[in-house]
Amino acid sequence: MSRIRKFLAALYHAFFNFVLNSFKSINRKIRSKLPVWRMKEETKEHVQSSIKVFRWIILPASLLYVFLEFYLFGENALDTMLWGLAVFFYSNFLPNLPSIYRKKAKNNDAKDLPWYKRYAILLFAPLLVWILFSGIRLSWRTTETYHNFKSLTVYCIFLFIVGFLAFIKFPITLGNFVEILVFPLYGLTGYLTHLKVDKIW
């Protein structure tokens, strides 16, 4: 039992350090004034919350989902589940990634980016982070915080489209359709977990 606990503790610290170091690197790149202690505090809150939700909700629901998909429809949903788990953890931190393109609204009349650019920053955040570290600087700046249900809705629609393109099998069966519907739920849960930690709801 002690070995299992040590292994789980090692996984936790590896996950925590990965997230913290990632945001440290991003903040250094954009010359953010956010203090390290605040980054550590916020990272700890989100990591602990994501693991708690994973342990008590996501993992049991995922195992049940895979079992029911196989038992009822004869479908192997293991690939959907594994991709879904990755999306869940990613979505727990996604709302903070676009902060590299955020600007403060000086007044209510401040001109913002067109809607498609604003949400491209959210939906393709990893690509834009890669562009940032490649030395390419985009002039895009937005007052959008992405800590709201409108951004969550856009993100879930995007995940549904991605899931449809990634997991569709012709002819479409009921089991396959369930796979496509379940995939965005991982992202929804992760995003909601982030918003809950930040007291948005």
PDB file of C-alpha atoms in Angstrom:
ATOM      1  CA  MET A   1       0.000   0.000   0.000  1.00  0.00           C
ATOM      2  CA  SER A   2       2.837   2.384   0.840  1.00  0.00           C
ATOM      3  CA  ARG A   3       4.342   1.791  -2.605  1.00  0.00           C
ATOM      4  CA  ILE A   4       1.041   2.639  -4.265  1.00  0.00           C
ATOM      5  CA  ARG A   5       0.779   5.821  -2.215  1.00  0.00           C
ATOM      6  CA  LYS A   6       4.324   6.778  -3.112  1.00  0.00           C
ATOM      7  CA  PHE A   7       3.590   6.125  -6.776  1.00  0.00           C
ATOM      8  CA  LEU A   8       0.414   8.240  -6.675  1.00  0.00           C
ATOM      9  CA  ALA A   9       2.253  10.989  -4.803  1.00  0.00           C
ATOM     10  CA  ALA A  10       4.983  10.934  -7.453  1.00  0.00           C
ATOM     11  CA  LEU A  11       2.343  11.221 -10.193  1.00  0.00           C
ATOM     12  CA  TYR A  12       0.725  14.141  -8.390  1.00  0.00           C
ATOM     13  CA  HIS A  13       4.013  16.021  -8.019  1.00  0.00           C
ATOM     14  CA  ALA A  14       4.951  15.309 -11.637  1.00  0.00           C
ATOM     15  CA  PHE A  15       1.589  16.646 -12.809  1.00  0.00           C
ATOM     16  CA  PHE A  16       1.808  19.679 -10.519  1.00  0.00           C
ATOM     17  CA  ASN A  17       5.357  20.526 -11.607  1.00  0.00           C
ATOM     18  CA  PHE A  18       4.499  20.086 -15.285  1.00  0.00           C
ATOM     19  CA  VAL A  19       1.587  22.523 -15.050  1.00  0.00           C
ATOM     20  CA  LEU A  20       3.491  25.002 -12.885  1.00  0.00           C
ATOM     21  CA  ASN A  21       6.607  25.004 -15.065  1.00  0.00           C
ATOM     22  CA  SER A  22       4.500  25.365 -18.205  1.00  0.00           C
ATOM     23  CA  PHE A  23       2.793  28.484 -16.890  1.00  0.00           C
ATOM     24  CA  LYS A  24       6.080  29.812 -15.512  1.00  0.00           C
ATOM     25  CA  SER A  25       7.615  29.555 -18.973  1.00  0.00           C
ATOM     26  CA  ILE A  26       4.632  31.254 -20.588  1.00  0.00           C
ATOM     27  CA  ASN A  27       4.604  34.070 -18.029  1.00  0.00           C
ATOM     28  CA  ARG A  28       8.328  34.640 -18.461  1.00  0.00           C
ATOM     29  CA  LYS A  29       7.849  34.812 -22.214  1.00  0.00           C
ATOM     30  CA  ILE A  30       5.121  37.439 -21.976  1.00  0.00           C
ATOM     31  CA  ARG A  31       6.905  39.192 -19.079  1.00  0.00           C
ATOM     32  CA  SER A  32       3.984  38.766 -16.741  1.00  0.00           C
ATOM     33  CA  LYS A  33       4.212  40.394 -13.319  1.00  0.00           C
ATOM     34  CA  LEU A  34       2.260  37.598 -11.652  1.00  0.00           C
ATOM     35  CA  PRO A  35       4.358  36.493  -8.645  1.00  0.00           C
ATOM     36  CA  VAL A  36       5.574  32.904  -8.452  1.00  0.00           C
ATOM     37  CA  TRP A  37       3.821  32.305  -5.130  1.00  0.00           C
ATOM     38  CA  ARG A  38       0.495  33.205  -6.743  1.00  0.00           C
ATOM     39  CA  MET A  39       1.193  30.856  -9.652  1.00  0.00           C
ATOM     40  CA  LYS A  40       1.974  28.045  -7.216  1.00  0.00           C
ATOM     41  CA  GLU A  41      -1.161  28.737  -5.212  1.00  0.00           C
ATOM     42  CA  GLU A  42      -3.422  28.814  -8.258  1.00  0.00           C
ATOM     43  CA  THR A  43      -1.780  25.751  -9.799  1.00  0.00           C
ATOM     44  CA  LYS A  44      -2.248  23.828  -6.561  1.00  0.00           C
ATOM     45  CA  GLU A  45      -5.948  24.739  -6.427  1.00  0.00           C
ATOM     46  CA  HIS A  46      -6.603  23.631  -9.991  1.00  0.00           C
ATOM     47  CA  VAL A  47      -4.488  20.472  -9.844  1.00  0.00           C
ATOM     48  CA  GLN A  48      -6.103  19.299  -6.611  1.00  0.00           C
ATOM     49  CA  SER A  49      -9.571  20.058  -7.926  1.00  0.00           C
ATOM     50  CA  SER A  50      -8.983  18.269 -11.237  1.00  0.00           C
ATOM     51  CA  ILE A  51      -7.648  15.170  -9.480  1.00  0.00           C
ATOM     52  CA  LYS A  52     -10.590  15.139  -7.068  1.00  0.00           C
ATOM     53  CA  VAL A  53     -13.119  15.335  -9.908  1.00  0.00           C
ATOM     54  CA  PHE A  54     -11.170  12.707 -11.848  1.00  0.00           C
ATOM     55  CA  ARG A  55     -11.128  10.303  -8.914  1.00  0.00           C
ATOM     56  CA  TRP A  56     -14.774  10.596  -7.911  1.00  0.00           C
ATOM     57  CA  ILE A  57     -16.549  11.378 -11.183  1.00  0.00           C
ATOM     58  CA  ILE A  58     -14.515  11.009 -14.363  1.00  0.00           C
ATOM     59  CA  LEU A  59     -12.791   7.681 -13.687  1.00  0.00           C
ATOM     60  CA  PRO A  60     -15.890   5.764 -12.476  1.00  0.00           C
ATOM     61  CA  ALA A  61     -18.037   7.266 -15.243  1.00  0.00           C
ATOM     62  CA  SER A  62     -15.396   6.422 -17.863  1.00  0.00           C
ATOM     63  CA  LEU A  63     -15.142   2.795 -16.790  1.00  0.00           C
ATOM     64  CA  LEU A  64     -18.928   2.490 -16.769  1.00  0.00           C
ATOM     65  CA  TYR A  65     -19.089   4.135 -20.193  1.00  0.00           C
ATOM     66  CA  VAL A  66     -16.573   1.704 -21.728  1.00  0.00           C
ATOM     67  CA  PHE A  67     -18.391  -1.267 -20.195  1.00  0.00           C
ATOM     68  CA  LEU A  68     -21.839  -0.155 -21.402  1.00  0.00           C
ATOM     69  CA  GLU A  69     -20.563   0.675 -24.881  1.00  0.00           C
ATOM     70  CA  PHE A  70     -19.194  -2.843 -25.219  1.00  0.00           C
ATOM     71  CA  TYR A  71     -22.096  -4.601 -23.481  1.00  0.00           C
ATOM     72  CA  LEU A  72     -24.947  -2.749 -25.210  1.00  0.00           C
ATOM     73  CA  PHE A  73     -23.494  -1.857 -28.594  1.00  0.00           C
ATOM     74  CA  GLY A  74     -20.453  -4.086 -29.035  1.00  0.00           C
ATOM     75  CA  GLU A  75     -18.274  -0.989 -29.475  1.00  0.00           C
ATOM     76  CA  ASN A  76     -14.732  -0.621 -28.158  1.00  0.00           C
ATOM     77  CA  ALA A  77     -14.779   2.872 -26.647  1.00  0.00           C
ATOM     78  CA  LEU A  78     -11.342   2.674 -25.044  1.00  0.00           C
ATOM     79  CA  ASP A  79      -9.809   5.108 -27.542  1.00  0.00           C
ATOM     80  CA  THR A  80     -12.573   7.649 -26.960  1.00  0.00           C
ATOM     81  CA  MET A  81     -12.114   7.310 -23.211  1.00  0.00           C
ATOM     82  CA  LEU A  82      -8.338   7.819 -23.327  1.00  0.00           C
ATOM     83  CA  TRP A  83      -8.635  10.866 -25.574  1.00  0.00           C
ATOM     84  CA  GLY A  84     -11.446  12.100 -23.359  1.00  0.00           C
ATOM     85  CA  LEU A  85      -9.279  11.844 -20.247  1.00  0.00           C
ATOM     86  CA  ALA A  86      -6.574  13.888 -21.958  1.00  0.00           C
ATOM     87  CA  VAL A  87      -9.169  16.491 -22.951  1.00  0.00           C
ATOM     88  CA  PHE A  88     -10.530  16.581 -19.389  1.00  0.00           C
ATOM     89  CA  PHE A  89      -7.171  17.459 -17.848  1.00  0.00           C
ATOM     90  CA  TYR A  90      -6.350  19.875 -20.667  1.00  0.00           C
ATOM     91  CA  SER A  91      -9.697  21.641 -20.244  1.00  0.00           C
ATOM     92  CA  ASN A  92      -8.997  22.161 -16.546  1.00  0.00           C
ATOM     93  CA  PHE A  93      -6.307  24.684 -17.473  1.00  0.00           C
ATOM     94  CA  LEU A  94      -7.456  25.907 -20.880  1.00  0.00           C
ATOM     95  CA  PRO A  95      -9.238  29.100 -19.712  1.00  0.00           C
ATOM     96  CA  ASN A  96      -5.900  30.473 -18.466  1.00  0.00           C
ATOM     97  CA  LEU A  97      -3.888  29.751 -21.618  1.00  0.00           C
ATOM     98  CA  PRO A  98      -5.302  32.615 -23.732  1.00  0.00           C
ATOM     99  CA  SER A  99      -4.131  35.122 -21.101  1.00  0.00           C
ATOM    100  CA  ILE A 100      -1.032  35.681 -23.238  1.00  0.00           C
ATOM    101  CA  TYR A 101      -3.236  37.665 -25.633  1.00  0.00           C
ATOM    102  CA  ARG A 102      -5.285  39.489 -23.026  1.00  0.00           C
ATOM    103  CA  LYS A 103      -5.481  43.235 -22.622  1.00  0.00           C
ATOM    104  CA  LYS A 104      -7.205  45.355 -20.027  1.00  0.00           C
ATOM    105  CA  ALA A 105     -10.326  47.201 -21.090  1.00  0.00           C
ATOM    106  CA  LYS A 106      -9.698  50.879 -20.440  1.00  0.00           C
ATOM    107  CA  ASN A 107     -13.278  51.842 -21.136  1.00  0.00           C
ATOM    108  CA  ASN A 108     -16.518  50.357 -22.397  1.00  0.00           C
ATOM    109  CA  ASP A 109     -15.827  51.578 -25.913  1.00  0.00           C
ATOM    110  CA  ALA A 110     -12.515  49.787 -26.221  1.00  0.00           C
ATOM    111  CA  LYS A 111     -12.299  48.055 -29.582  1.00  0.00           C
ATOM    112  CA  ASP A 112     -11.884  44.308 -29.337  1.00  0.00           C
ATOM    113  CA  LEU A 113     -10.970  41.584 -31.808  1.00  0.00           C
ATOM    114  CA  PRO A 114     -13.616  40.159 -34.154  1.00  0.00           C
ATOM    115  CA  TRP A 115     -15.442  37.218 -32.583  1.00  0.00           C
ATOM    116  CA  TYR A 116     -13.739  34.613 -34.769  1.00  0.00           C
ATOM    117  CA  LYS A 117     -10.278  35.778 -33.693  1.00  0.00           C
ATOM    118  CA  ARG A 118     -11.313  35.912 -30.035  1.00  0.00           C
ATOM    119  CA  TYR A 119     -12.454  32.315 -30.066  1.00  0.00           C
ATOM    120  CA  ALA A 120      -9.575  31.147 -32.248  1.00  0.00           C
ATOM    121  CA  ILE A 121      -7.354  32.211 -29.337  1.00  0.00           C
ATOM    122  CA  LEU A 122      -9.311  29.870 -27.077  1.00  0.00           C
ATOM    123  CA  LEU A 123      -9.792  26.933 -29.425  1.00  0.00           C
ATOM    124  CA  PHE A 124      -6.258  26.907 -30.803  1.00  0.00           C
ATOM    125  CA  ALA A 125      -4.477  28.065 -27.642  1.00  0.00           C
ATOM    126  CA  PRO A 126      -1.694  25.410 -27.767  1.00  0.00           C
ATOM    127  CA  LEU A 127      -0.863  26.391 -31.350  1.00  0.00           C
ATOM    128  CA  LEU A 128      -0.696  30.064 -30.391  1.00  0.00           C
ATOM    129  CA  VAL A 129       1.536  29.242 -27.410  1.00  0.00           C
ATOM    130  CA  TRP A 130       3.835  27.356 -29.785  1.00  0.00           C
ATOM    131  CA  ILE A 131       3.835  30.363 -32.118  1.00  0.00           C
ATOM    132  CA  LEU A 132       4.769  32.577 -29.165  1.00  0.00           C
ATOM    133  CA  PHE A 133       7.750  30.392 -28.274  1.00  0.00           C
ATOM    134  CA  SER A 134       8.755  30.266 -31.934  1.00  0.00           C
ATOM    135  CA  GLY A 135       9.438  33.983 -31.772  1.00  0.00           C
ATOM    136  CA  ILE A 136       6.422  34.999 -33.834  1.00  0.00           C
ATOM    137  CA  ARG A 137       4.439  37.771 -32.167  1.00  0.00           C
ATOM    138  CA  LEU A 138       0.829  38.250 -33.138  1.00  0.00           C
ATOM    139  CA  SER A 139      -0.730  41.653 -32.645  1.00  0.00           C
ATOM    140  CA  TRP A 140      -3.951  40.076 -31.399  1.00  0.00           C
ATOM    141  CA  ARG A 141      -5.153  41.421 -28.057  1.00  0.00           C
ATOM    142  CA  THR A 142      -8.545  40.855 -26.469  1.00  0.00           C
ATOM    143  CA  THR A 143     -10.391  41.815 -23.312  1.00  0.00           C
ATOM    144  CA  GLU A 144     -12.135  38.425 -23.326  1.00  0.00           C
ATOM    145  CA  THR A 145     -11.296  36.397 -20.203  1.00  0.00           C
ATOM    146  CA  TYR A 146     -12.871  33.078 -21.346  1.00  0.00           C
ATOM    147  CA  HIS A 147     -14.017  32.499 -17.784  1.00  0.00           C
ATOM    148  CA  ASN A 148     -17.682  32.403 -18.737  1.00  0.00           C
ATOM    149  CA  PHE A 149     -20.356  30.060 -20.028  1.00  0.00           C
ATOM    150  CA  LYS A 150     -20.403  31.568 -23.508  1.00  0.00           C
ATOM    151  CA  SER A 151     -16.791  30.523 -24.041  1.00  0.00           C
ATOM    152  CA  LEU A 152     -17.611  27.126 -22.559  1.00  0.00           C
ATOM    153  CA  THR A 153     -20.450  26.678 -25.058  1.00  0.00           C
ATOM    154  CA  VAL A 154     -18.212  27.581 -28.004  1.00  0.00           C
ATOM    155  CA  TYR A 155     -15.567  25.168 -26.741  1.00  0.00           C
ATOM    156  CA  CYS A 156     -18.050  22.293 -26.381  1.00  0.00           C
ATOM    157  CA  ILE A 157     -19.379  22.844 -29.906  1.00  0.00           C
ATOM    158  CA  PHE A 158     -15.791  22.770 -31.147  1.00  0.00           C
ATOM    159  CA  LEU A 159     -15.147  19.505 -29.284  1.00  0.00           C
ATOM    160  CA  PHE A 160     -18.297  17.989 -30.746  1.00  0.00           C
ATOM    161  CA  ILE A 161     -17.071  18.801 -34.254  1.00  0.00           C
ATOM    162  CA  VAL A 162     -13.616  17.391 -33.462  1.00  0.00           C
ATOM    163  CA  GLY A 163     -15.170  14.268 -31.960  1.00  0.00           C
ATOM    164  CA  PHE A 164     -17.428  13.828 -34.969  1.00  0.00           C
ATOM    165  CA  LEU A 165     -14.520  14.057 -37.403  1.00  0.00           C
ATOM    166  CA  ALA A 166     -12.246  11.869 -35.276  1.00  0.00           C
ATOM    167  CA  PHE A 167     -14.590   9.071 -34.229  1.00  0.00           C
ATOM    168  CA  ILE A 168     -17.244   8.860 -36.934  1.00  0.00           C
ATOM    169  CA  LYS A 169     -17.670   5.454 -38.527  1.00  0.00           C
ATOM    170  CA  PHE A 170     -19.868   4.769 -41.521  1.00  0.00           C
ATOM    171  CA  PRO A 171     -22.522   3.581 -41.391  1.00  0.00           C
ATOM    172  CA  ILE A 172     -23.204   5.461 -38.157  1.00  0.00           C
ATOM    173  CA  THR A 173     -24.489   3.220 -35.381  1.00  0.00           C
ATOM    174  CA  LEU A 174     -26.130   4.223 -32.119  1.00  0.00           C
ATOM    175  CA  GLY A 175     -23.021   3.188 -30.198  1.00  0.00           C
ATOM    176  CA  ASN A 176     -20.826   5.305 -32.457  1.00  0.00           C
ATOM    177  CA  PHE A 177     -23.147   8.278 -32.030  1.00  0.00           C
ATOM    178  CA  VAL A 178     -22.927   7.889 -28.239  1.00  0.00           C
ATOM    179  CA  GLU A 179     -19.114   7.967 -28.514  1.00  0.00           C
ATOM    180  CA  ILE A 180     -19.285  11.241 -30.421  1.00  0.00           C
ATOM    181  CA  LEU A 181     -21.662  12.745 -27.852  1.00  0.00           C
ATOM    182  CA  VAL A 182     -19.641  11.596 -24.838  1.00  0.00           C
ATOM    183  CA  PHE A 183     -16.325  13.036 -26.050  1.00  0.00           C
ATOM    184  CA  PRO A 184     -17.268  16.731 -25.513  1.00  0.00           C
ATOM    185  CA  LEU A 185     -18.533  15.895 -22.012  1.00  0.00           C
ATOM    186  CA  TYR A 186     -14.951  15.377 -20.864  1.00  0.00           C
ATOM    187  CA  GLY A 187     -14.082  18.891 -21.993  1.00  0.00           C
ATOM    188  CA  LEU A 188     -17.276  20.268 -20.473  1.00  0.00           C
ATOM    189  CA  THR A 189     -16.460  18.713 -17.100  1.00  0.00           C
ATOM    190  CA  GLY A 190     -12.873  19.941 -17.140  1.00  0.00           C
ATOM    191  CA  TYR A 191     -13.835  23.488 -18.107  1.00  0.00           C
ATOM    192  CA  LEU A 192     -16.603  23.585 -15.494  1.00  0.00           C
ATOM    193  CA  THR A 193     -14.140  22.372 -12.873  1.00  0.00           C
ATOM    194  CA  HIS A 194     -11.861  25.295 -13.688  1.00  0.00           C
ATOM    195  CA  LEU A 195     -14.734  27.775 -13.500  1.00  0.00           C
ATOM    196  CA  LYS A 196     -15.828  26.289 -10.172  1.00  0.00           C
ATOM    197  CA  VAL A 197     -12.370  26.742  -8.663  1.00  0.00           C
ATOM    198  CA  ASP A 198     -12.377  30.355  -9.871  1.00  0.00           C
ATOM    199  CA  LYS A 199     -15.844  30.819  -8.314  1.00  0.00           C
ATOM    200  CA  ILE A 200     -17.568  31.646 -11.602  1.00  0.00           C
ATOM    201  CA  TRP A 201     -20.517  29.469 -10.596  1.00  0.00           C
TER     202      TRP A 201
END
